[in-house]
Coordinates of C-alpha atoms and ligand atoms in Angstrom, one line a residue:
M3 CA 66.4 114.1 104.8
D4 CA 65.0 116.9 102.6
N5 CA 64.0 120.5 103.1
P6 CA 60.3 120.6 102.0
S7 CA 60.6 124.1 100.5
S8 CA 63.5 123.1 98.1
K9 CA 62.7 122.1 94.6
E10 CA 65.5 119.5 94.4
A11 CA 67.5 117.1 96.5
T12 CA 70.6 115.1 95.7
Y13 CA 71.8 112.0 97.5
E14 CA 74.6 109.4 97.5
C15 CA 73.0 106.0 97.1
R16 CA 75.5 103.4 98.3
A17 CA 76.1 99.8 97.2
K18 CA 75.6 96.9 99.5
V19 CA 77.7 93.8 99.9
N20 CA 76.8 90.4 101.5
L21 CA 79.6 89.2 103.8
I22 CA 77.6 86.1 104.6
L23 CA 74.7 84.8 102.6
K24 CA 72.9 81.6 103.6
V25 CA 69.9 80.4 101.6
V26 CA 67.7 78.9 104.2
A27 CA 64.6 77.6 102.3
K28 CA 62.7 77.8 99.1
R29 CA 59.3 79.5 99.6
R30 CA 56.0 78.8 98.0
D31 CA 56.0 82.2 96.3
G32 CA 59.1 81.2 94.3
Y33 CA 61.5 83.3 96.3
H34 CA 64.0 82.0 98.9
D35 CA 64.3 82.8 102.6
I36 CA 67.8 84.0 103.3
D37 CA 70.0 84.8 106.4
S38 CA 72.6 87.3 105.5
L39 CA 75.1 89.7 107.0
M40 CA 75.0 92.8 104.8
C41 CA 76.9 96.1 104.9
T42 CA 76.7 99.2 102.8
V43 CA 80.0 100.6 101.2
D44 CA 81.3 103.9 99.9
L45 CA 80.7 103.1 96.2
A46 CA 77.7 105.2 95.3
D47 CA 75.4 106.5 92.6
K48 CA 74.5 110.1 92.7
V49 CA 70.7 110.6 92.5
T50 CA 68.9 113.9 92.1
F51 CA 65.2 114.4 92.6
R52 CA 63.4 117.4 91.1
W53 CA 60.0 117.9 92.6
G54 CA 57.0 118.9 90.4
G55 CA 55.5 118.1 87.0
P56 CA 53.1 115.3 86.3
G57 CA 54.1 111.7 87.2
V58 CA 57.6 110.3 87.2
S59 CA 60.4 110.7 84.7
L60 CA 64.0 109.4 84.8
T61 CA 67.2 110.1 83.1
C62 CA 70.5 108.3 83.7
S63 CA 74.2 108.7 82.7
D64 CA 73.8 105.1 81.4
R65 CA 71.0 105.5 78.8
S66 CA 70.3 101.8 78.8
L67 CA 68.9 102.2 82.4
E68 CA 66.4 104.9 81.6
G69 CA 62.7 104.2 81.5
E70 CA 60.0 102.6 83.6
A71 CA 62.0 99.4 84.2
N72 CA 64.4 101.3 86.4
L73 CA 63.8 100.4 90.1
A74 CA 63.9 104.1 91.2
W75 CA 61.1 104.9 88.8
K76 CA 59.1 101.8 90.0
A77 CA 59.6 102.9 93.6
A78 CA 58.6 106.5 93.0
G79 CA 55.5 105.4 91.0
L80 CA 54.4 103.0 93.8
F81 CA 54.9 105.7 96.5
L82 CA 52.9 108.4 94.6
D83 CA 50.1 106.0 94.0
A84 CA 50.0 104.6 97.5
F85 CA 49.8 108.1 99.0
G86 CA 47.6 109.6 96.3
I87 CA 50.0 112.4 95.5
D88 CA 49.5 114.4 92.4
E89 CA 52.8 116.2 92.2
G90 CA 55.5 114.2 90.4
A91 CA 59.3 113.8 90.4
S92 CA 62.0 113.8 87.8
I93 CA 64.9 111.7 88.8
H94 CA 68.4 111.8 87.4
I95 CA 71.0 109.1 88.2
E96 CA 74.7 109.4 87.8
K97 CA 75.6 105.7 87.7
K98 CA 78.8 104.5 89.4
I99 CA 77.8 101.2 90.9
P100 CA 78.2 98.3 88.4
V101 CA 74.8 97.0 87.1
A102 CA 73.5 93.4 87.8
A103 CA 76.7 92.8 89.8
G104 CA 75.4 91.6 93.2
L105 CA 75.9 95.2 94.7
A106 CA 72.2 96.2 94.6
G107 CA 72.9 99.6 93.0
G108 CA 69.4 99.8 91.4
S109 CA 67.8 98.8 94.8
S110 CA 69.7 101.5 96.6
D111 CA 68.6 104.1 94.2
A112 CA 65.0 102.8 94.7
A113 CA 65.2 102.8 98.5
C114 CA 66.6 106.4 98.3
A115 CA 63.6 107.4 96.1
L116 CA 61.2 106.0 98.8
N117 CA 63.1 107.8 101.6
A118 CA 63.2 111.1 99.7
L119 CA 59.5 111.0 98.8
A120 CA 58.6 110.0 102.3
S121 CA 60.6 112.9 103.8
R122 CA 58.8 115.3 101.5
Y123 CA 55.3 114.0 101.5
A124 CA 54.8 111.7 104.5
P125 CA 57.4 112.5 107.1
D126 CA 55.5 110.5 109.8
V127 CA 55.0 107.4 107.7
N128 CA 55.1 104.1 109.6
P129 CA 58.4 102.5 108.7
D130 CA 56.6 99.1 108.2
V131 CA 54.5 100.8 105.4
L132 CA 57.7 102.0 103.7
S133 CA 59.3 98.6 104.1
R134 CA 56.3 96.9 102.5
L135 CA 56.5 99.2 99.5
A136 CA 60.2 98.6 99.3
L137 CA 59.7 94.8 99.2
E138 CA 57.3 95.3 96.3
V139 CA 60.2 96.9 94.4
G140 CA 62.8 94.2 95.2
S141 CA 64.1 91.9 97.9
D142 CA 67.2 94.1 98.8
V143 CA 65.2 97.4 99.0
P144 CA 63.9 97.1 102.6
Y145 CA 67.5 96.7 103.9
L146 CA 68.6 99.7 101.8
L147 CA 66.1 102.0 103.4
S148 CA 68.6 102.2 106.2
G149 CA 71.8 100.3 105.4
G150 CA 74.8 99.9 107.7
P151 CA 75.9 96.5 109.1
A152 CA 72.8 94.4 109.5
R153 CA 71.5 90.8 109.6
V154 CA 68.8 90.4 107.0
R155 CA 66.4 87.5 106.9
G156 CA 63.1 86.4 105.3
R157 CA 63.0 87.4 101.7
G158 CA 64.9 90.5 102.7
E159 CA 62.3 92.3 104.8
I160 CA 63.5 91.3 108.3
V161 CA 66.3 93.8 109.0
E162 CA 68.1 93.8 112.4
P163 CA 71.1 96.0 113.0
V164 CA 74.0 93.9 114.4
A165 CA 75.0 94.2 118.1
R166 CA 77.1 97.2 119.1
S167 CA 80.4 95.2 119.4
A168 CA 79.9 93.7 115.9
R169 CA 79.1 97.2 114.6
E170 CA 82.5 98.3 115.7
A171 CA 84.2 95.4 113.9
L172 CA 82.3 96.2 110.8
G173 CA 82.7 99.9 110.8
A174 CA 85.2 101.4 108.4
L175 CA 86.2 97.9 107.3
D176 CA 88.6 97.9 104.3
L177 CA 87.4 95.9 101.3
V178 CA 88.2 95.4 97.7
A179 CA 85.4 94.6 95.2
V180 CA 86.0 93.3 91.6
T181 CA 83.2 93.0 89.1
P182 CA 84.0 90.8 86.0
A183 CA 82.2 92.0 82.8
I184 CA 79.5 89.3 82.8
E185 CA 75.9 89.6 83.9
V186 CA 74.4 87.1 86.3
R187 CA 70.6 87.1 86.7
S188 CA 69.6 86.7 90.4
S189 CA 66.9 84.2 89.4
L190 CA 69.6 82.0 87.7
A191 CA 71.8 82.1 90.8
Y192 CA 69.0 81.0 93.0
E193 CA 67.7 78.4 90.6
S194 CA 71.2 76.8 90.4
L195 CA 70.8 75.8 94.0
G196 CA 68.0 73.4 92.9
M197 CA 66.3 73.6 96.3
G198 CA 63.1 71.8 96.9
L199 CA 60.2 73.2 98.9
T200 CA 60.7 70.6 101.7
E201 CA 64.2 71.8 102.6
E202 CA 64.5 72.4 106.3
G203 CA 65.5 75.9 107.3
E204 CA 66.8 76.0 110.8
K205 CA 70.1 74.2 110.4
A206 CA 71.1 76.4 107.4
S207 CA 70.9 79.8 109.2
I208 CA 73.9 81.7 110.4
L209 CA 75.2 80.3 113.7
G210 CA 77.4 82.3 116.1
L211 CA 77.1 85.6 114.3
D212 CA 78.5 87.6 117.1
S213 CA 81.7 85.5 117.4
A214 CA 82.0 85.5 113.6
I215 CA 82.2 89.3 113.6
A216 CA 84.4 89.9 116.6
D217 CA 87.1 91.5 114.4
R218 CA 88.2 91.5 110.7
Y219 CA 90.2 88.3 111.1
S220 CA 87.4 86.2 112.5
L221 CA 85.0 87.8 109.9
A222 CA 87.4 86.9 107.1
G223 CA 87.2 83.3 108.2
A224 CA 83.4 83.4 108.3
L225 CA 82.8 84.8 104.8
E226 CA 80.4 82.5 103.0
N227 CA 77.8 82.6 100.2
D228 CA 75.6 79.6 99.3
L229 CA 75.1 81.0 95.8
E230 CA 78.8 81.1 95.0
R231 CA 79.4 77.5 94.0
G232 CA 76.6 77.4 91.4
V233 CA 77.6 80.8 89.9
S234 CA 81.3 80.0 89.7
E235 CA 80.6 76.6 88.1
R236 CA 78.9 78.5 85.3
F237 CA 81.3 81.5 85.3
P238 CA 84.8 80.2 86.3
V239 CA 86.1 83.8 86.3
V240 CA 84.5 84.2 89.7
R241 CA 86.6 81.4 91.2
A242 CA 89.7 82.7 89.5
L243 CA 89.2 86.2 90.8
K244 CA 88.7 84.9 94.3
S245 CA 91.9 82.9 94.4
G246 CA 93.7 85.8 92.7
M247 CA 92.7 88.1 95.6
M248 CA 93.8 85.5 98.2
D249 CA 97.1 85.2 96.4
M250 CA 97.5 89.0 96.6
G251 CA 97.1 88.8 100.4
A252 CA 93.4 89.1 101.1
L253 CA 92.4 88.0 104.6
G254 CA 89.3 86.3 103.0
A255 CA 87.2 86.6 99.9
V256 CA 83.6 85.8 98.8
M257 CA 81.2 86.4 96.0
S258 CA 78.6 89.2 96.9
G259 CA 74.9 88.4 96.5
S260 CA 74.1 86.6 93.3
G261 CA 77.4 87.8 91.8
P262 CA 79.5 88.1 89.9
T263 CA 81.3 90.7 92.1
V264 CA 83.9 89.2 94.3
L265 CA 84.7 90.9 97.6
A266 CA 87.9 90.7 99.7
I267 CA 88.6 91.8 103.3
V268 CA 92.1 93.3 103.5
E269 CA 94.3 94.7 106.3
N270 CA 94.1 98.4 105.5
R271 CA 93.4 101.1 103.0
A272 CA 96.8 101.0 101.4
Q273 CA 96.5 97.3 100.7
A274 CA 93.0 97.8 99.3
E275 CA 94.2 100.5 96.9
R276 CA 97.2 98.4 95.7
M277 CA 94.9 95.3 95.1
A278 CA 92.3 97.4 93.3
E279 CA 95.0 98.9 91.1
R280 CA 96.4 95.5 90.2
L281 CA 93.0 94.1 89.3
A282 CA 92.1 97.2 87.3
A283 CA 95.4 96.8 85.4
E284 CA 94.2 93.3 84.5
G285 CA 91.1 94.9 82.9
H286 CA 88.5 94.5 85.6
A287 CA 86.2 97.0 87.3
A288 CA 87.8 97.1 90.7
F289 CA 87.2 99.3 93.8
A290 CA 88.9 100.0 97.1
L291 CA 86.0 100.3 99.5
R292 CA 85.1 101.0 103.1
T293 CA 81.9 100.0 104.9
T294 CA 79.5 102.9 105.8
D295 CA 76.9 103.2 108.6
S296 CA 74.0 104.2 106.3
A297 CA 72.8 103.6 102.7
H298 CA 72.2 107.2 101.7
S299 CA 73.5 110.7 102.5
A300 CA 72.5 114.1 101.3
R301 CA 75.1 115.4 98.8
E302 CA 74.2 119.1 98.5
Ligands
LIG430 O1 63.5 90.6 94.6 P1 64.4 90.6 93.4 O2 63.6 91.2 92.2 O3 65.7 91.3 93.6 O4 64.7 89.1 93.0 C1 65.2 88.7 91.7 C2 65.1 87.2 91.6 O5 66.0 86.6 92.6 C3 63.8 86.6 92.0 O6 62.9 86.6 90.9 C4 64.1 85.3 92.6 O7 64.3 84.4 91.5 C5 65.5 85.5 93.2 N1 65.4 85.7 94.7 C6 65.0 84.7 95.5 N2 64.9 84.9 96.9 C7 65.3 86.1 97.4 C8 65.7 87.2 96.5 C9 65.7 86.9 95.2 O8 64.7 83.6 95.1 N3 65.2 86.3 98.7

Protein backbone atom coordinates (compact mmCIF):
# COMPACT_ATOMS: atom_id res chain seq x y z
CA MET A 1 0.00 0.00 0.00
CA ASP A 2 2.90 2.35 0.72
CA ASN A 3 6.54 2.66 -0.24
CA PRO A 4 8.43 2.52 3.10
CA SER A 5 11.09 4.98 1.93
CA SER A 6 8.57 7.72 1.03
CA LYS A 7 7.75 10.48 3.51
CA GLU A 8 4.12 10.76 2.51
CA ALA A 9 1.24 8.76 1.08
CA THR A 10 -2.18 9.82 -0.22
CA TYR A 11 -5.26 7.63 -0.49
CA GLU A 12 -8.87 7.80 -1.57
CA CYS A 13 -11.01 6.68 1.34
CA ARG A 14 -14.39 5.64 0.05
CA ALA A 15 -17.85 5.79 1.59
CA LYS A 16 -19.88 2.68 2.38
CA VAL A 17 -23.57 2.06 1.85
CA ASN A 18 -25.86 -0.53 3.42
CA LEU A 19 -28.12 -2.14 0.81
CA ILE A 20 -29.60 -4.43 3.45
CA LEU A 21 -29.39 -3.76 7.20
CA LYS A 22 -31.13 -6.14 9.58
CA VAL A 23 -30.77 -5.54 13.30
CA VAL A 24 -30.68 -9.02 14.77
CA ALA A 25 -30.38 -8.58 18.54
CA LYS A 26 -29.51 -6.18 21.32
CA ARG A 27 -26.27 -7.15 23.05
CA ARG A 28 -25.34 -6.90 26.70
CA ASP A 29 -22.63 -4.33 25.86
CA GLY A 30 -25.28 -1.89 24.57
CA TYR A 31 -24.50 -2.44 20.89
CA HIS A 32 -26.64 -4.45 18.46
CA ASP A 33 -25.80 -7.48 16.36
CA ILE A 34 -26.48 -6.73 12.72
CA ASP A 35 -26.65 -8.65 9.46
CA SER A 36 -25.89 -6.30 6.59
CA LEU A 37 -25.05 -6.27 2.91
CA MET A 38 -22.52 -3.46 2.48
CA CYS A 39 -20.72 -2.00 -0.54
CA THR A 40 -18.14 0.71 -0.94
CA VAL A 41 -18.84 3.48 -3.48
CA ASP A 42 -16.80 6.00 -5.46
CA LEU A 43 -17.51 8.96 -3.17
CA ALA A 44 -14.21 9.48 -1.35
CA ASP A 45 -12.25 11.65 1.05
CA LYS A 46 -8.64 12.28 0.08
CA VAL A 47 -6.34 11.50 2.99
CA THR A 48 -2.62 12.27 3.14
CA PHE A 49 -0.25 10.85 5.75
CA ARG A 50 3.13 12.51 6.40
CA TRP A 51 5.39 10.29 8.41
CA GLY A 52 7.61 11.61 11.19
CA GLY A 53 7.40 14.06 14.07
CA PRO A 54 6.16 13.21 17.51
CA GLY A 55 2.67 11.70 17.94
CA VAL A 56 -0.37 12.32 15.78
CA SER A 57 -1.68 15.59 14.37
CA LEU A 58 -4.60 16.15 12.02
CA THR A 59 -5.88 18.91 9.78
CA CYS A 60 -9.05 18.82 7.69
CA SER A 61 -10.69 20.93 4.97
CA ASP A 62 -13.67 21.02 7.37
CA ARG A 63 -12.10 22.65 10.44
CA SER A 64 -14.87 21.36 12.71
CA LEU A 65 -13.52 17.82 12.17
CA GLU A 66 -9.99 18.60 13.34
CA GLY A 67 -8.64 17.29 16.64
CA GLU A 68 -8.51 14.15 18.70
CA ALA A 69 -12.18 13.25 18.27
CA ASN A 70 -11.53 12.53 14.58
CA LEU A 71 -11.67 8.76 14.06
CA ALA A 72 -8.51 8.80 11.89
CA TRP A 73 -6.61 10.41 14.77
CA LYS A 74 -8.05 7.86 17.19
CA ALA A 75 -7.08 4.97 14.87
CA ALA A 76 -3.54 6.26 14.35
CA GLY A 77 -3.04 6.83 18.10
CA LEU A 78 -4.28 3.31 18.92
CA PHE A 79 -2.00 1.76 16.29
CA LEU A 80 1.15 3.63 17.38
CA ASP A 81 0.48 2.70 21.03
CA ALA A 82 -0.32 -0.94 20.27
CA PHE A 83 2.89 -1.39 18.25
CA GLY A 84 5.07 0.80 20.48
CA ILE A 85 6.13 3.07 17.60
CA ASP A 86 7.87 6.37 18.39
CA GLU A 87 7.61 7.98 14.97
CA GLY A 88 4.39 9.92 14.48
CA ALA A 89 2.12 10.87 11.60
CA SER A 90 0.46 14.08 10.48
CA ILE A 91 -2.78 13.46 8.67
CA HIS A 92 -4.62 15.80 6.31
CA ILE A 93 -8.18 15.06 5.17
CA GLU A 94 -9.90 16.67 2.19
CA LYS A 95 -13.50 15.93 3.17
CA LYS A 96 -15.94 14.99 0.41
CA ILE A 97 -18.16 12.43 2.16
CA PRO A 98 -21.04 14.05 4.10
CA VAL A 99 -20.57 13.82 7.87
CA ALA A 100 -22.87 11.81 10.21
CA ALA A 101 -24.81 10.73 7.14
CA GLY A 102 -24.86 6.90 7.28
CA LEU A 103 -21.95 6.74 4.80
CA ALA A 104 -19.15 5.95 7.29
CA GLY A 105 -16.76 8.56 5.92
CA GLY A 106 -14.93 9.04 9.22
CA SER A 107 -14.72 5.26 9.63
CA SER A 108 -13.22 4.89 6.15
CA ASP A 109 -10.56 7.52 6.92
CA ALA A 110 -9.80 5.64 10.16
CA ALA A 111 -9.57 2.24 8.45
CA CYS A 112 -7.24 3.76 5.88
CA ALA A 113 -5.05 5.15 8.66
CA LEU A 114 -4.75 1.63 10.13
CA ASN A 115 -3.90 0.13 6.72
CA ALA A 116 -1.38 2.87 5.90
CA LEU A 117 0.34 2.56 9.29
CA ALA A 118 0.34 -1.24 9.05
CA SER A 119 1.91 -1.21 5.60
CA ARG A 120 4.64 1.11 6.88
CA TYR A 121 5.39 -0.33 10.31
CA ALA A 122 3.90 -3.84 10.50
CA PRO A 123 3.48 -5.29 7.00
CA ASP A 124 3.10 -8.82 8.38
CA VAL A 125 0.48 -7.91 10.96
CA ASN A 126 -2.18 -10.55 11.56
CA PRO A 127 -5.41 -9.24 9.97
CA ASP A 128 -7.33 -10.23 13.13
CA VAL A 129 -5.13 -7.89 15.20
CA LEU A 130 -5.88 -5.02 12.81
CA SER A 131 -9.57 -5.88 12.84
CA ARG A 132 -9.67 -5.79 16.66
CA LEU A 133 -8.03 -2.34 16.68
CA ALA A 134 -10.53 -1.27 14.00
CA LEU A 135 -13.49 -2.37 16.13
CA GLU A 136 -12.14 -0.28 19.01
CA VAL A 137 -12.43 2.76 16.74
CA GLY A 138 -15.98 2.01 15.54
CA SER A 139 -18.37 -0.70 14.36
CA ASP A 140 -17.97 0.08 10.62
CA VAL A 141 -14.16 0.24 10.70
CA PRO A 142 -13.37 -3.52 10.42
CA TYR A 143 -15.39 -3.75 7.18
CA LEU A 144 -13.68 -0.66 5.80
CA LEU A 145 -10.22 -2.20 6.15
CA SER A 146 -11.14 -4.01 2.92
CA GLY A 147 -14.50 -2.80 1.53
CA GLY A 148 -16.14 -4.18 -1.63
CA PRO A 149 -19.41 -6.10 -1.58
CA ALA A 150 -19.61 -8.00 1.72
CA ARG A 151 -21.95 -9.44 4.27
CA VAL A 152 -21.18 -7.93 7.67
CA ARG A 153 -22.39 -9.43 10.94
CA GLY A 154 -21.82 -9.30 14.69
CA ARG A 155 -21.26 -5.72 15.82
CA GLY A 156 -19.49 -5.22 12.49
CA GLU A 157 -16.41 -7.41 12.94
CA ILE A 158 -17.55 -10.51 11.00
CA VAL A 159 -16.86 -9.60 7.38
CA GLU A 160 -17.39 -12.10 4.54
CA PRO A 161 -17.01 -11.15 0.89
CA VAL A 162 -20.17 -12.18 -1.02
CA ALA A 163 -20.13 -15.14 -3.43
CA ARG A 164 -18.56 -14.56 -6.86
CA SER A 165 -21.93 -14.48 -8.70
CA ALA A 166 -23.26 -11.85 -6.31
CA ARG A 167 -20.00 -9.91 -6.61
CA GLU A 168 -20.65 -9.59 -10.32
CA ALA A 169 -24.19 -8.28 -9.74
CA LEU A 170 -22.85 -5.77 -7.20
CA GLY A 171 -19.85 -4.64 -9.24
CA ALA A 172 -20.18 -1.22 -10.91
CA LEU A 173 -23.78 -0.92 -9.74
CA ASP A 174 -25.25 2.53 -10.50
CA LEU A 175 -26.63 4.29 -7.43
CA VAL A 176 -27.82 7.72 -6.34
CA ALA A 177 -27.30 8.96 -2.77
CA VAL A 178 -29.02 12.01 -1.33
CA THR A 179 -28.15 13.40 2.09
CA PRO A 180 -30.63 15.82 3.69
CA ALA A 181 -29.06 18.51 5.86
CA ILE A 182 -29.90 16.93 9.20
CA GLU A 183 -27.66 15.02 11.57
CA VAL A 184 -28.80 11.63 12.89
CA ARG A 185 -26.82 10.13 15.76
CA SER A 186 -26.35 6.37 15.27
CA SER A 187 -27.16 5.72 18.93
CA LEU A 188 -30.54 7.44 18.46
CA ALA A 189 -31.33 5.38 15.36
CA TYR A 190 -30.63 2.14 17.24
CA GLU A 191 -32.42 3.28 20.41
CA SER A 192 -35.55 4.06 18.43
CA LEU A 193 -35.86 0.31 17.74
CA GLY A 194 -36.57 -0.17 21.45
CA MET A 195 -35.19 -3.71 21.30
CA GLY A 196 -35.02 -5.76 24.51
CA LEU A 197 -32.17 -8.06 25.43
CA THR A 198 -34.35 -11.14 25.07
CA GLU A 199 -35.04 -10.56 21.37
CA GLU A 200 -34.36 -13.73 19.36
CA GLY A 201 -31.82 -13.36 16.61
CA GLU A 202 -32.02 -16.11 14.08
CA LYS A 203 -35.29 -15.24 12.41
CA ALA A 204 -34.28 -11.63 11.80
CA SER A 205 -31.11 -12.33 9.82
CA ILE A 206 -30.85 -12.04 6.03
CA LEU A 207 -32.44 -15.00 4.27
CA GLY A 208 -31.64 -16.01 0.71
CA LEU A 209 -28.85 -13.48 0.23
CA ASP A 210 -27.61 -15.08 -2.98
CA SER A 211 -31.01 -14.95 -4.70
CA ALA A 212 -31.50 -11.40 -3.40
CA ILE A 213 -28.41 -10.29 -5.30
CA ALA A 214 -28.74 -12.25 -8.53
CA ASP A 215 -29.01 -8.94 -10.45
CA ARG A 216 -29.86 -5.27 -9.88
CA TYR A 217 -33.59 -5.91 -10.23
CA SER A 218 -33.84 -8.61 -7.56
CA LEU A 219 -31.51 -6.57 -5.37
CA ALA A 220 -33.73 -3.49 -5.76
CA GLY A 221 -36.64 -5.57 -4.45
CA ALA A 222 -34.59 -6.77 -1.48
CA LEU A 223 -33.41 -3.35 -0.21
CA GLU A 224 -34.26 -3.09 3.46
CA ASN A 225 -33.15 -1.25 6.59
CA ASP A 226 -34.58 -1.97 10.04
CA LEU A 227 -33.44 1.49 11.24
CA GLU A 228 -35.36 3.34 8.52
CA ARG A 229 -38.82 3.40 10.07
CA GLY A 230 -37.72 4.96 13.37
CA VAL A 231 -35.50 7.56 11.69
CA SER A 232 -38.12 8.55 9.11
CA GLU A 233 -40.78 8.89 11.80
CA ARG A 234 -38.55 11.45 13.47
CA PHE A 235 -37.31 13.00 10.21
CA PRO A 236 -40.09 12.79 7.58
CA VAL A 237 -37.71 14.20 4.93
CA VAL A 238 -36.17 10.70 4.72
CA ARG A 239 -39.49 9.18 3.65
CA ALA A 240 -40.18 12.09 1.28
CA LEU A 241 -36.80 11.70 -0.45
CA LYS A 242 -37.30 7.97 -0.79
CA SER A 243 -40.68 8.30 -2.48
CA GLY A 244 -39.33 11.19 -4.58
CA MET A 245 -36.58 8.94 -5.92
CA MET A 246 -39.07 6.15 -6.67
CA ASP A 247 -41.22 8.70 -8.56
CA MET A 248 -38.11 9.67 -10.58
CA GLY A 249 -37.78 6.05 -11.74
CA ALA A 250 -35.50 4.38 -9.18
CA LEU A 251 -35.63 0.57 -9.24
CA GLY A 252 -35.61 0.62 -5.42
CA ALA A 253 -34.59 2.96 -2.59
CA VAL A 254 -33.57 2.58 1.06
CA MET A 255 -31.97 4.59 3.87
CA SER A 256 -28.25 3.80 4.35
CA GLY A 257 -26.98 2.83 7.81
CA SER A 258 -28.39 5.01 10.56
CA GLY A 259 -29.26 7.68 7.98
CA PRO A 260 -30.25 10.20 6.91
CA THR A 261 -28.74 9.42 3.48
CA VAL A 262 -31.22 7.72 1.13
CA LEU A 263 -29.86 5.48 -1.56
CA ALA A 264 -31.48 4.41 -4.84
CA ILE A 265 -30.56 1.73 -7.37
CA VAL A 266 -31.02 2.96 -10.93
CA GLU A 267 -30.71 1.45 -14.42
CA ASN A 268 -27.55 3.16 -15.63
CA ARG A 269 -25.10 6.02 -15.20
CA ALA A 270 -27.12 8.49 -17.29
CA GLN A 271 -30.19 8.00 -15.09
CA ALA A 272 -28.04 8.32 -11.95
CA GLU A 273 -26.65 11.65 -13.16
CA ARG A 274 -30.08 13.02 -14.13
CA MET A 275 -31.57 12.05 -10.77
CA ALA A 276 -28.64 13.48 -8.79
CA GLU A 277 -28.94 16.76 -10.75
CA ARG A 278 -32.66 17.04 -10.02
CA LEU A 279 -32.13 16.38 -6.32
CA ALA A 280 -29.25 18.87 -6.19
CA ALA A 281 -31.50 21.47 -7.87
CA GLU A 282 -33.94 20.92 -4.97
CA GLY A 283 -31.10 21.94 -2.62
CA HIS A 284 -29.89 18.54 -1.39
CA ALA A 285 -26.38 17.06 -1.38
CA ALA A 286 -26.83 14.43 -4.09
CA PHE A 287 -24.35 12.08 -5.78
CA ALA A 288 -24.34 9.74 -8.78
CA LEU A 289 -22.30 6.78 -7.54
CA ARG A 290 -20.88 3.44 -8.55
CA THR A 291 -19.93 0.56 -6.31
CA THR A 292 -16.20 -0.20 -5.96
CA ASP A 293 -14.32 -3.39 -5.14
CA SER A 294 -12.22 -1.88 -2.34
CA ALA A 295 -12.37 0.82 0.34
CA HIS A 296 -9.09 2.57 -0.40
CA SER A 297 -6.80 3.28 -3.30
CA ALA A 298 -3.45 5.00 -3.53
CA ARG A 299 -3.90 8.40 -5.19
CA GLU A 300 -0.36 9.51 -5.97
O1 LIG B 1 -19.49 1.82 16.82
P1 LIG B 1 -19.99 3.20 16.58
O2 LIG B 1 -19.24 4.23 17.40
O3 LIG B 1 -20.08 3.57 15.14
O4 LIG B 1 -21.48 3.20 17.12
C1 LIG B 1 -22.20 4.39 17.39
C2 LIG B 1 -23.45 4.02 18.17
O5 LIG B 1 -24.36 3.27 17.32
C3 LIG B 1 -23.19 3.10 19.36
O6 LIG B 1 -22.91 3.85 20.51
C4 LIG B 1 -24.50 2.34 19.48
O7 LIG B 1 -25.45 3.13 20.15
C5 LIG B 1 -24.96 2.21 18.04
N1 LIG B 1 -24.58 0.93 17.42
C6 LIG B 1 -25.18 -0.27 17.83
N2 LIG B 1 -24.83 -1.45 17.24
C7 LIG B 1 -23.94 -1.48 16.21
C8 LIG B 1 -23.33 -0.29 15.77
C9 LIG B 1 -23.67 0.90 16.39
O8 LIG B 1 -26.02 -0.25 18.76
N3 LIG B 1 -23.64 -2.66 15.65
